[in-house]
XYZ file of C-alpha atoms in Angstrom:
648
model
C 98.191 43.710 32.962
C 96.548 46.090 30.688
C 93.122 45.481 31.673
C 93.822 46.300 35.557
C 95.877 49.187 34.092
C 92.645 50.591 32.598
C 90.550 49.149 35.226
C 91.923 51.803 37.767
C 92.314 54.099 35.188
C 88.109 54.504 35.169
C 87.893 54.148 38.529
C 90.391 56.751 39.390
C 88.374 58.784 36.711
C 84.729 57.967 38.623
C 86.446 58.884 41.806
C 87.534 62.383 40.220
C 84.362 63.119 38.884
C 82.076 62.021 42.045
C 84.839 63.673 44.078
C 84.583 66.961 42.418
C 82.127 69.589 40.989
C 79.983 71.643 42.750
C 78.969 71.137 46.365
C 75.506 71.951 46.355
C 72.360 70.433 47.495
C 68.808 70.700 47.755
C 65.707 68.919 50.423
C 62.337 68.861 50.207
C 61.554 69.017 54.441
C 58.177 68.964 54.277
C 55.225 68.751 51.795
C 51.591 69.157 51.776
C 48.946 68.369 49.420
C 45.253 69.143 49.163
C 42.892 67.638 46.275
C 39.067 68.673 45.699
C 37.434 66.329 43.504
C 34.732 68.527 41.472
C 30.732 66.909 40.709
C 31.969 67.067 36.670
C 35.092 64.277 37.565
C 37.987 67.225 37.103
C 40.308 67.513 40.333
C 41.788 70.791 41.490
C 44.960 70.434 43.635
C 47.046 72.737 46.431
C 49.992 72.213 46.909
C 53.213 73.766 49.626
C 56.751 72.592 49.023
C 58.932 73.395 51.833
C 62.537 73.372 50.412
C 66.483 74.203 51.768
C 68.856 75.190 49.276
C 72.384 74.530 50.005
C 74.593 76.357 46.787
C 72.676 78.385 44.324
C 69.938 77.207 42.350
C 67.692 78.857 39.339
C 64.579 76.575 40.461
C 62.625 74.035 41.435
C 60.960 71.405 39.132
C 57.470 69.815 39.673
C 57.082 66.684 37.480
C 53.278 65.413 36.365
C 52.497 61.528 35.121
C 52.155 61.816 31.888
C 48.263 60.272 32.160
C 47.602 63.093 34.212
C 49.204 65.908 32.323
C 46.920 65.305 29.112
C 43.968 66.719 30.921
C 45.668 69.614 33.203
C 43.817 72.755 32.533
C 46.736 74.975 33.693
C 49.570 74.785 36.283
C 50.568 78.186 38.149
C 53.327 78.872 41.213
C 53.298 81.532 43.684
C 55.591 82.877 46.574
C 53.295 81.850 49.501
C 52.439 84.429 51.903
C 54.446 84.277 55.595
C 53.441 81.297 57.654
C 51.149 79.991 55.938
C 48.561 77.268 56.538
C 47.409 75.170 53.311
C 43.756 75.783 52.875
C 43.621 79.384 54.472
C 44.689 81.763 51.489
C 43.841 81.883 48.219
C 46.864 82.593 45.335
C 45.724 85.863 44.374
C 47.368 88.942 45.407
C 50.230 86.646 46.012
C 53.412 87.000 43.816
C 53.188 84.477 40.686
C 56.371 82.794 39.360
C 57.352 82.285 36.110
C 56.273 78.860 34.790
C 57.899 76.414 32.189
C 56.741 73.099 30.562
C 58.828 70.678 29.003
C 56.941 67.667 27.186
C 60.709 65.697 26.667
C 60.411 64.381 30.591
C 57.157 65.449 31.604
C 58.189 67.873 33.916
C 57.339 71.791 35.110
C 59.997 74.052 35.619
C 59.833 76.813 38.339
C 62.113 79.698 38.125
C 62.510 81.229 41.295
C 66.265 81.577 42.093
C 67.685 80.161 45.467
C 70.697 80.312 47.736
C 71.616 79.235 50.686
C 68.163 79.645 52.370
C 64.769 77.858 53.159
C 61.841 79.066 51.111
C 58.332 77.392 50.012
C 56.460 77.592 47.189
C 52.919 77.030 46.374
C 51.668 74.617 43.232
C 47.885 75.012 42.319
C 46.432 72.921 39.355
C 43.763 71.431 37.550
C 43.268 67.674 36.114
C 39.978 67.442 33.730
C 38.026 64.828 34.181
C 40.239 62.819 36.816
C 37.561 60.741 37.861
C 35.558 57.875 35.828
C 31.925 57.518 37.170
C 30.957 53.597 35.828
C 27.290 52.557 36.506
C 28.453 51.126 40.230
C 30.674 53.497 41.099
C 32.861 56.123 40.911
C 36.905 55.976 40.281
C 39.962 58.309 40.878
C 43.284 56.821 40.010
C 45.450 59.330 40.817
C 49.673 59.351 41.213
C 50.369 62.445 42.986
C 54.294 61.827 43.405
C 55.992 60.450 40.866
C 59.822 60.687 39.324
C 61.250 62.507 42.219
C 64.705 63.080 42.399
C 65.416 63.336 46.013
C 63.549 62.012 48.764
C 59.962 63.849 49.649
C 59.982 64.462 53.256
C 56.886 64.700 56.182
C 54.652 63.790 53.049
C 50.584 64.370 53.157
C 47.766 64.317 50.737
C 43.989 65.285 51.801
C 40.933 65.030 49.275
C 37.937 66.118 49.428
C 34.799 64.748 47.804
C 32.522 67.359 46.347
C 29.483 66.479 48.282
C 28.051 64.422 51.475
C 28.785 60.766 52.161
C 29.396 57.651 54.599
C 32.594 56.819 54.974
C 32.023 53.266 55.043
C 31.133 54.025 51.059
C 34.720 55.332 50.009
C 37.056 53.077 49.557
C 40.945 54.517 49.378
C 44.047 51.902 47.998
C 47.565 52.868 47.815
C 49.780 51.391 45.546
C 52.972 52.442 47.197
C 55.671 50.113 47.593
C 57.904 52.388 49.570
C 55.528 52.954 52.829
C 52.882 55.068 53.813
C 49.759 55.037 54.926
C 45.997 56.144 53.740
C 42.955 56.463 55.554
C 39.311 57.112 54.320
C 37.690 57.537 58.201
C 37.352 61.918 56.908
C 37.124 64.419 56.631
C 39.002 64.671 54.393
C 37.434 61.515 52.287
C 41.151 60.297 52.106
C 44.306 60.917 53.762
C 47.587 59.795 52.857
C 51.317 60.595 55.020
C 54.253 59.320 54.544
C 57.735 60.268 56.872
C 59.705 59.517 54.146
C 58.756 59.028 50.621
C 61.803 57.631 48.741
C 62.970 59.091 45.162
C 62.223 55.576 43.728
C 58.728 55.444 46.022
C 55.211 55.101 43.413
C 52.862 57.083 45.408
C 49.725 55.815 44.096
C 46.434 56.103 44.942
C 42.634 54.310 43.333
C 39.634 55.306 45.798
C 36.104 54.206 44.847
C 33.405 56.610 45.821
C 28.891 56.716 45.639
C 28.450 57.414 41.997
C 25.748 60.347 43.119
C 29.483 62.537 43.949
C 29.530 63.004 40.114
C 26.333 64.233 39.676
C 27.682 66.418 36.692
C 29.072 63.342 34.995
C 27.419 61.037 32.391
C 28.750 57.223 33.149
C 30.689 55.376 30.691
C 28.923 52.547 29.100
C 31.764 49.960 30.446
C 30.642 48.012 33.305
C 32.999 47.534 36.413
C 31.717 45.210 39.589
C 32.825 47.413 42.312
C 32.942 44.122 44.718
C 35.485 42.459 42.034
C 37.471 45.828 41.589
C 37.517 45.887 45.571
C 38.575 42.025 45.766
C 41.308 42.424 43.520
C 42.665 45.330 45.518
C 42.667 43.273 48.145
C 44.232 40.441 46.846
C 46.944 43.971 45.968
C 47.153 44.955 49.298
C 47.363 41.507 51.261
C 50.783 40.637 48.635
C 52.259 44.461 49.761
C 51.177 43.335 53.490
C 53.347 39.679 52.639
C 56.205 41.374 51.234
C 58.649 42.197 53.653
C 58.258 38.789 55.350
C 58.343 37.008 52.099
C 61.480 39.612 51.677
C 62.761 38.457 54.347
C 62.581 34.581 53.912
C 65.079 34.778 50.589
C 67.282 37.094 51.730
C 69.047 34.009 53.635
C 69.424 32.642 50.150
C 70.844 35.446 48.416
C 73.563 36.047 51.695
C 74.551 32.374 50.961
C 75.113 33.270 47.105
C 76.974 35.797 47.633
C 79.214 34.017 49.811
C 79.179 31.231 47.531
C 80.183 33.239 44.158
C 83.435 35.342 46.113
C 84.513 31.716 47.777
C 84.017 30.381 44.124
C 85.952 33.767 41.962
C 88.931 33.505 44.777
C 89.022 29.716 44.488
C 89.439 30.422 40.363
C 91.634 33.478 40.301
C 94.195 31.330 43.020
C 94.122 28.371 41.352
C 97.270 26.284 42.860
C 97.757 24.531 39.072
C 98.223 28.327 38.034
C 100.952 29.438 40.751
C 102.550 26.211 40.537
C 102.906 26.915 37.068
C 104.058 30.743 38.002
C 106.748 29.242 40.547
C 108.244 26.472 38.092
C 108.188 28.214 34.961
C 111.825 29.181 35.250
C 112.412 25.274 34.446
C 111.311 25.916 30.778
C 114.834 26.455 29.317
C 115.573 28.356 26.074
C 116.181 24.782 24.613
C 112.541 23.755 25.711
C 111.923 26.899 23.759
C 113.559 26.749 21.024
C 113.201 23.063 20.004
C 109.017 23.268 20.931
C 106.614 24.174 17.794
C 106.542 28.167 17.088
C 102.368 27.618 16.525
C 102.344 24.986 19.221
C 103.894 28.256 21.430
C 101.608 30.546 20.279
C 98.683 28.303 20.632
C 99.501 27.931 24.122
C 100.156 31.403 24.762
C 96.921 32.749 23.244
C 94.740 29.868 24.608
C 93.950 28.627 21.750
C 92.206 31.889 20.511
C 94.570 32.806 17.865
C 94.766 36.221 16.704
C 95.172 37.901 12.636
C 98.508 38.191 12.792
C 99.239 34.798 14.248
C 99.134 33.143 10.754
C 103.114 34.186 10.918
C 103.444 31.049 13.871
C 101.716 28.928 11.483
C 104.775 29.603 8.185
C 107.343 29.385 10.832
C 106.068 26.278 11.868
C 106.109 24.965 8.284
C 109.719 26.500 8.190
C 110.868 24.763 11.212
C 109.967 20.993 9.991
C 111.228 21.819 6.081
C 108.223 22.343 4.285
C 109.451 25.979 3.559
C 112.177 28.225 2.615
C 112.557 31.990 3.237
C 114.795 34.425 1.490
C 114.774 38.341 1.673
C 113.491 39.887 -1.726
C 112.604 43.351 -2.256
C 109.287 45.163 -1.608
C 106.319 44.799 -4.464
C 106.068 47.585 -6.211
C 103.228 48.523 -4.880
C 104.978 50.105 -2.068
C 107.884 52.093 -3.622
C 106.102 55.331 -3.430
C 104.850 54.551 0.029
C 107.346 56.969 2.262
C 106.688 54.488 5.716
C 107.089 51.448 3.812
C 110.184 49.103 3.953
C 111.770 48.035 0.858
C 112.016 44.770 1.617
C 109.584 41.690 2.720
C 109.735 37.578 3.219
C 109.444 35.051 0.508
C 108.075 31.863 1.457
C 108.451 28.955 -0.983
C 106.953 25.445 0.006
C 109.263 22.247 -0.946
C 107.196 19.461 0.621
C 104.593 17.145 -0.127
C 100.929 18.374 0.224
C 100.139 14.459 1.774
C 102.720 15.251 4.261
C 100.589 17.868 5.975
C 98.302 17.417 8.481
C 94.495 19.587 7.435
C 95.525 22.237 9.288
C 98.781 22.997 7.865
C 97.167 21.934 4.161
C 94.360 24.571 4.651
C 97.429 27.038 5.709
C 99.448 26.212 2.642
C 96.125 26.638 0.238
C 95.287 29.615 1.736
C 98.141 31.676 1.867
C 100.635 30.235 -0.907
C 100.071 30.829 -4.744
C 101.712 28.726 -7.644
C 104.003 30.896 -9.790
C 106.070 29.560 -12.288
C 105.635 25.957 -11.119
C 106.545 26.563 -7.114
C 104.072 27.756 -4.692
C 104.942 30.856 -2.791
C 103.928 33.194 -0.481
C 105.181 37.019 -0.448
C 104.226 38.364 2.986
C 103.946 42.308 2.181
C 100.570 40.644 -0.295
C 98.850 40.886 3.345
C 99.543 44.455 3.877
C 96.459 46.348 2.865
C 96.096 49.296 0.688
C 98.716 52.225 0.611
C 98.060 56.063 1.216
C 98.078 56.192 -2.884
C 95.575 53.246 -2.825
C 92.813 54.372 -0.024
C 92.200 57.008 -3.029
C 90.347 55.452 -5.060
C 86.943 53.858 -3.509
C 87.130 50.963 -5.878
C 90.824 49.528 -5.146
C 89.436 50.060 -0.882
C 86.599 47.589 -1.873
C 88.718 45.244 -3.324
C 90.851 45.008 -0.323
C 88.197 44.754 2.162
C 86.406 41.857 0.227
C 90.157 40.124 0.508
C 90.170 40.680 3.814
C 86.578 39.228 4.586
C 87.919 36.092 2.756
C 91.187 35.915 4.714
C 89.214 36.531 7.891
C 86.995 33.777 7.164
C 89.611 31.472 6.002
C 91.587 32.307 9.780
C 88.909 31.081 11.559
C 88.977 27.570 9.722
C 92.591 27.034 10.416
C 91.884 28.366 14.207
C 89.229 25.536 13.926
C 91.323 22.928 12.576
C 93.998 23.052 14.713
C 91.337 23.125 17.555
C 90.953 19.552 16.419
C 94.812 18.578 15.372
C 97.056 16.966 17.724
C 98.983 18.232 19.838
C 97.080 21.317 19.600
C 93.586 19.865 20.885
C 95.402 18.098 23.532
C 97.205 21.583 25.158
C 93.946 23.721 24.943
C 89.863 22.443 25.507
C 86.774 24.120 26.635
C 86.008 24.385 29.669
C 82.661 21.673 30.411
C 82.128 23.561 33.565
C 80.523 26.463 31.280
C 78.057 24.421 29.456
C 76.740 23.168 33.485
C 77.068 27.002 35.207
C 75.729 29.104 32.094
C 72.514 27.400 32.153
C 72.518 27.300 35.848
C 73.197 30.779 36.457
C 70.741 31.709 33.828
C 67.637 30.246 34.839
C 68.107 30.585 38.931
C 68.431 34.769 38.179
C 65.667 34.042 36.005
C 63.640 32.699 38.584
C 64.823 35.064 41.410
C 64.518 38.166 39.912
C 60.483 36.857 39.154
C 60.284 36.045 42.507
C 61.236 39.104 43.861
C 59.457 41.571 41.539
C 56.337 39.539 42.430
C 56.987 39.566 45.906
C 57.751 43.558 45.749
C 54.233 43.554 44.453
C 55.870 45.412 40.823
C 52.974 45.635 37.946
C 51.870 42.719 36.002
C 53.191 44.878 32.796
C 56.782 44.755 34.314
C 56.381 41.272 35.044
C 55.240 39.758 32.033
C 58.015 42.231 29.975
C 60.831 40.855 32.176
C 59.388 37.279 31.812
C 59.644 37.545 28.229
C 62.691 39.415 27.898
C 64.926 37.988 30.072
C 63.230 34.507 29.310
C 64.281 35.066 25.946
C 67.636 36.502 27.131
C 68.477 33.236 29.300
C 68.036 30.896 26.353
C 70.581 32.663 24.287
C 72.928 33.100 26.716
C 72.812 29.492 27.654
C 72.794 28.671 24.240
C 75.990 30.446 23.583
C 77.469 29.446 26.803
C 80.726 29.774 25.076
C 80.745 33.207 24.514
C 80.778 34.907 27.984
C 79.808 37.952 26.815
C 76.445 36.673 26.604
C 75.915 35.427 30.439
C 77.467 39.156 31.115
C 74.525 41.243 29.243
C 71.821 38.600 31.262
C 73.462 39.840 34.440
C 73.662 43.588 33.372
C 70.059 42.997 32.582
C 68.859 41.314 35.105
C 71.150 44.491 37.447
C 69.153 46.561 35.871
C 65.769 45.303 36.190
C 66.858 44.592 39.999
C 66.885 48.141 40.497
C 63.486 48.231 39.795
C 63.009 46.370 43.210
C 61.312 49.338 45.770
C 62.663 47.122 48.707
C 66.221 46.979 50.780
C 66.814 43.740 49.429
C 67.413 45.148 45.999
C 70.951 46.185 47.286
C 71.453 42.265 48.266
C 69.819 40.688 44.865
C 72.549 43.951 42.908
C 75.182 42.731 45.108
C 74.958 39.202 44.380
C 74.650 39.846 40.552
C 78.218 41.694 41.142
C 79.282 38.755 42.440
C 78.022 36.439 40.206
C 79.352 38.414 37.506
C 82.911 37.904 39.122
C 82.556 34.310 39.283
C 81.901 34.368 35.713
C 84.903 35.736 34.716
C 87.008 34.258 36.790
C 86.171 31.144 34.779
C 88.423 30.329 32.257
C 86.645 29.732 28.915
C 89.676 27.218 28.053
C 90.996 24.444 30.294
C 94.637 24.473 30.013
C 97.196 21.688 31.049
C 99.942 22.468 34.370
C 102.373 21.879 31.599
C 100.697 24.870 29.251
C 100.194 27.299 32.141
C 104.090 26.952 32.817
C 104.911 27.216 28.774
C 102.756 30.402 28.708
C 104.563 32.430 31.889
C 107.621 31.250 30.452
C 106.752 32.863 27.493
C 105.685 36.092 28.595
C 108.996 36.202 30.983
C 111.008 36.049 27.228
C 108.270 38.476 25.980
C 108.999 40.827 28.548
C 112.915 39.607 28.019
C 112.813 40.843 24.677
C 110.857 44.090 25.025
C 113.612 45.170 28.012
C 116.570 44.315 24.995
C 118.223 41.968 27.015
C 120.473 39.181 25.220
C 119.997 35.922 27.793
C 116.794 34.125 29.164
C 117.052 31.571 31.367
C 120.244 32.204 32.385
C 121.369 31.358 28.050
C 121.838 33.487 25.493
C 119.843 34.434 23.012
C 120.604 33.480 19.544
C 119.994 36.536 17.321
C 117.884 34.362 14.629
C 115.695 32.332 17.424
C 115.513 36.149 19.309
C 114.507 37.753 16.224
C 111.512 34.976 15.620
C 110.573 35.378 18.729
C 110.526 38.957 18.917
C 108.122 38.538 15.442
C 105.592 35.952 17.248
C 105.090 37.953 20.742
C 104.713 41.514 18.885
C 107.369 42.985 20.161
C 108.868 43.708 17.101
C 109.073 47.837 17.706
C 111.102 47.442 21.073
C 113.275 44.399 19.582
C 114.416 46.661 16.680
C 114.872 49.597 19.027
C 117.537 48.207 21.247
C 119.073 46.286 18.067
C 119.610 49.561 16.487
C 121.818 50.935 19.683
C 124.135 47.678 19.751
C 124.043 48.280 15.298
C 127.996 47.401 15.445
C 127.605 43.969 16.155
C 124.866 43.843 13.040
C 127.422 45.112 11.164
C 129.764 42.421 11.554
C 127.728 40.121 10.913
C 126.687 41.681 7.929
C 130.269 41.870 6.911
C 130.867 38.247 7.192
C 127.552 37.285 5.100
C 126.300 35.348 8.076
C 123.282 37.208 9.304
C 120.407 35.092 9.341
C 117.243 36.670 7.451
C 115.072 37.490 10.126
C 117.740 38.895 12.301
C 118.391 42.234 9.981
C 116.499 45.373 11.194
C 115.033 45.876 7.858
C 113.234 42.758 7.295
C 111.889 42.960 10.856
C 110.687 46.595 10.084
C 108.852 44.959 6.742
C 107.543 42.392 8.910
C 105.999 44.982 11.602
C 104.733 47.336 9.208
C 103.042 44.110 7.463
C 101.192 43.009 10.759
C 100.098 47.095 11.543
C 98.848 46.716 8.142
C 97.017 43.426 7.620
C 94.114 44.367 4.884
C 91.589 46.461 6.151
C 89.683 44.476 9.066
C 86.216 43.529 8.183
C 83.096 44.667 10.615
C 82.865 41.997 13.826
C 86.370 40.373 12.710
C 88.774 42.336 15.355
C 87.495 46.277 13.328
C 85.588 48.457 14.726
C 83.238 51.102 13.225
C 82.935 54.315 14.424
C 79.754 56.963 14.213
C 79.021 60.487 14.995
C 76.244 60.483 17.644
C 75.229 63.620 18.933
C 72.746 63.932 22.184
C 70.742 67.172 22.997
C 69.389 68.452 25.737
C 65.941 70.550 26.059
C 66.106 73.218 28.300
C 62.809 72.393 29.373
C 62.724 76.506 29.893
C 65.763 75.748 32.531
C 67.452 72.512 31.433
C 68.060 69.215 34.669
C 66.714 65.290 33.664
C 63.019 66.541 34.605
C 61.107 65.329 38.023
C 60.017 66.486 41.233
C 63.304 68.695 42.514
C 65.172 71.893 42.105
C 67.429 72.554 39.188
């Protein structure tokens, strides 16, 4: 109940956050873009940005690929004059506007404050030595819009060559996944428009041009076949010419998954063994209760995935069949100068035979018990970890955590014992279906998500990276089908690297990793019997019995010894205590007649809580945590925003 507690907790928090703040926004209507390609390779570029400012803003931002921005002579902004026409002024006279660069995200920043209006501004700039002449031809590989961070609208790009030519010679590609189109029929040598270039849109552009257009330039000694450069594009543009039809013909596929995986998660998280279980659990009596194994109980209830503090099932286990004996004693001295400390704990003192125990109750016994003058006992306040006195000294804090590796390690071989030890193997079992799906679920992502980023025409680099990386990724996770963390970071990867996809299908292929990722975890890691599922509602009905302070489950009462060892097993120790305190007359009595049994008095319980809150210091990746002081900054850029093509 916690998790969906916490679940809507972030989402009412998203909600809040998206829901609030300021209620400004920027376009970019319309933008226009003119490129002269110089005889020495360098290209000098025009550009007007039409924008509408809705709110106030200090800015606008004009990112540069990185590839580009090594060689750009200088960048300068204007106020354009009134209705202008690119191509027909020149920038001077005109007003110039203060200009920023920030290396961190590759981006120029503009200041030329905005409100509530409609204004343009004009880029010019120069890229040295744009252009590589080989000894066949001559190359431009030029992205003009790149990292935007809002849609470009009513998009077009014009350049010129610096001298004469046939346009059958120039040869213009575009390696723009989200639309567009180019020409090279001139003037201008090439033209590019696009209605709608999208924020995630790679506008992209290699044109091959008569070497003799860079007279000024000296050619590289690297040869390049123009006719294999211009196949290969080819081959490029025929799989972006494929794409939405190859798109098209998985999409089917993906629809059917989807389906598939919510049919599948509803199937799981209704399971009729599970609300048959819900609806009959009220037949578990209190007898059933009390005369059934306290580990057996808790095995069920956690699912076999016992937890630190469970160890306490295990000694009331050995208590229940007469291996041990308990008695109240007072509190080691340890803890007489701790203020929150009780002054009493729990002696345990085995009186059976070691060949009497099954391994997992042996390993218990060796683990926890110690011989002392001839008898082997257990004190449980030797599990509480260091006191405030204690955590002084750097040396004693060592000592306990190295005791608290060991008992961490030694948990998980009696968790793995009993795993094998009738009847707990026989209540609790993993799950075969995991070790099938896992795999499954692994390598058909695996294979759709290369599918798709080959079919979206994506780089080879981001192929070959995600082939490796998520190839890599799929093994372990099937590997560890287990674990279902595992399977969870493949999916968030593979979400991620869906994103990538410049195509409406990525919103299908993210949707049906949602799914899948529901599916998942709607499958139980643990197969449990109808009989278990009923034991473990019943038991959280006497948990929540317990933490109200009522007296009677079932319809019975409660005996105060079996309430109080119950109360110790389901952790609700605090709340038990609590509404023992306000009925404290009937305690009394029973104190008065010598009859109360020894987990039943308030102060033993109290020793017993603060000895669970307490257990040793918890090792790293056994239940701790570690915590860090991260700090992130951000550049101001000369006007701060996350850098691209925009307004800030």
């Amino acid at each position: 109940m916690r998790k969906w507690w916490l679940l809507l907790g972030i989402l009412v928090l998203v909600l809040g956050i998206t829901g609030c703040g300021d209620k400004k926004s920027y376009s970019m209507d319309r933008v226009e873009s003119r490129a002269y390609l110089g005889p020495d390779g360098d290209l000098y570029v025009e550009e007007l940005f039409t924008y509408t400012f809705k709110g106030s803003f200090n800015g606008m931002t004009r990112a540069i690929d990185r590839a580009d921005q090594n060689g750009v002579e200088f960048f300068e902004a204007y106020v354009p004059p009134e209705n202008p026409k690119l191509g027909s002024f020149s920038y001077e006279n005109l007003q110039r506007l203060d200009v920023q660069w920030d290396n961190d995200n590759d981006t120029y920043y503009i200041y030329d404050a905005a409100q509530n209006e409609t204004k343009q501004v004009y880029y010019r700039y120069r890229i040295d030595h744009a252009a590589v002449k080989y000894d066949e031809t001559g190359k431009l590989e030029w992205s003009f819009f790149k990292n935007n961070q809002e849609d470009l609208h009513q998009v077009s790009v014009d350049l010129f060559m610096p001298g004469d030519y046939k346009n059958e010679d120039v040869h213009a590609f575009l390696h723009d996944r989200s639309g567009g189109k180019i020409t090279s029929e001139g003037p201008p040598a090439v033209h590019y428009e696009n209605d709608d270039l999208t924020s995630d849109g790679t506008a992209h552009m290699v044109v091959y041009f008569p070497t003799e257009q860079l007279s000024q330039m000296t050619a590289t000694e690297e040869h390049v076949s123009l006719q294999k450069q211009l196949s290969a594009e080819q081959k490029y543009q025929d799989r972006l010419a494929a794409r939405d039809d190859r798109m098209n013909a998985i999409r089917p596929v993906i629809q059917i998954g989807m389906v598939v995986f919510i049919v599948g998660a509803l199937l799981y998280a209704l399971s009729w063994r599970k609300i048959s279980a819900w609806l009959r659990r009220g037949d578990v009596t209190r007898q059933d209760i009390d005369e059934a194994d306290p580990l057996l109980l808790m095995y069920m209830l956690r699912k076999g995935r016992l937890k630190r503090e469970d160890f306490m099932a295990g000694l009331l286990s050995l208590r229940q069949k007469g291996y041990v004996t308990v008695k109240q004693v007072p509190a080691s001295k340890r803890f007489q100068e701790e203020p929150t400390a009780p002054e009493f704990t729990l002696l345990f003192t085995f009186k059976g035979r070691m060949d009497q125990l099954n391994p997992a109750e042996k390993h218990l016994v060796g683990w926890l018990f110690e011989e002392i003058n001839g008898s082997l006992t257990f004190k449980l306040d030797s599990l509480a970890g260091p006191t405030f006195k204690e955590r002084q000294s750097s040396r004693i804090v060592s000592q306990y955590r190295a005791k608290s590796v060991k008992h961490a390690d030694r948990l998980r071989k009696w968790i793995r014992l009993l795993s094998r030890t009738q009847p707990y193997s026989g209540q609790v079992r993993t799950n075969p279906l995991l070790k099938l799906f896992i795999p499954l679920t692994a390598a058909v992502y695996y294979g759709l998500l290369l599918y798709l980023l080959f079919t979206d025409a994506a780089s080879t680099l981001m192929i070959v990276l995600t082939a490796v990386l998520l190839g890599a990724g799929a093994v372990w996770a099937s590997i560890r089908f287990r674990k279902k963390l595992w399977i969870f970071l493949y999916l968030l990867a593979c979400f991620i690297m869906g994103s990538q996809i410049v195509h409406d299908i990525s919103g299908d292929y993210l949707i049906l990793t949602v799914c899948s990722a529901l599916f998942v975890w709607s499958i139980p890691v643990h197969v449990l019997s109808w009989e278990t599922h009923r034991y473990r509602f019943a038991l959280k009905a006497l948990r929540n019995t317990l933490g109200k302070g009522e007296t009677s489950y079932a319809g019975e009462p409660l005996g105060s010894e079996q309430a109080a060892e119950y109360a110790a097993l389901l952790g609700t120790v605090p709340r038990y205590i609590k509404h023992r305190k306000q009925t404290g007359s009937a305690d009394a009595a029973l104190a008065a007649a010598a009859v109360v049994p020894v987990l039943f008095s308030a102060e033993i319980l109290e020793s017993l809580n603060y000895t669970q809150n307490h257990l040793l210091l918890k090792p790293m990746g056994i239940g701790g945590s570690s915590s860090g002081s991260s700090s992130s900054s951000f550049s101001d850029g000369g006007g701060g925003g996350g850098g691209g093509t925009g307004a800030f």
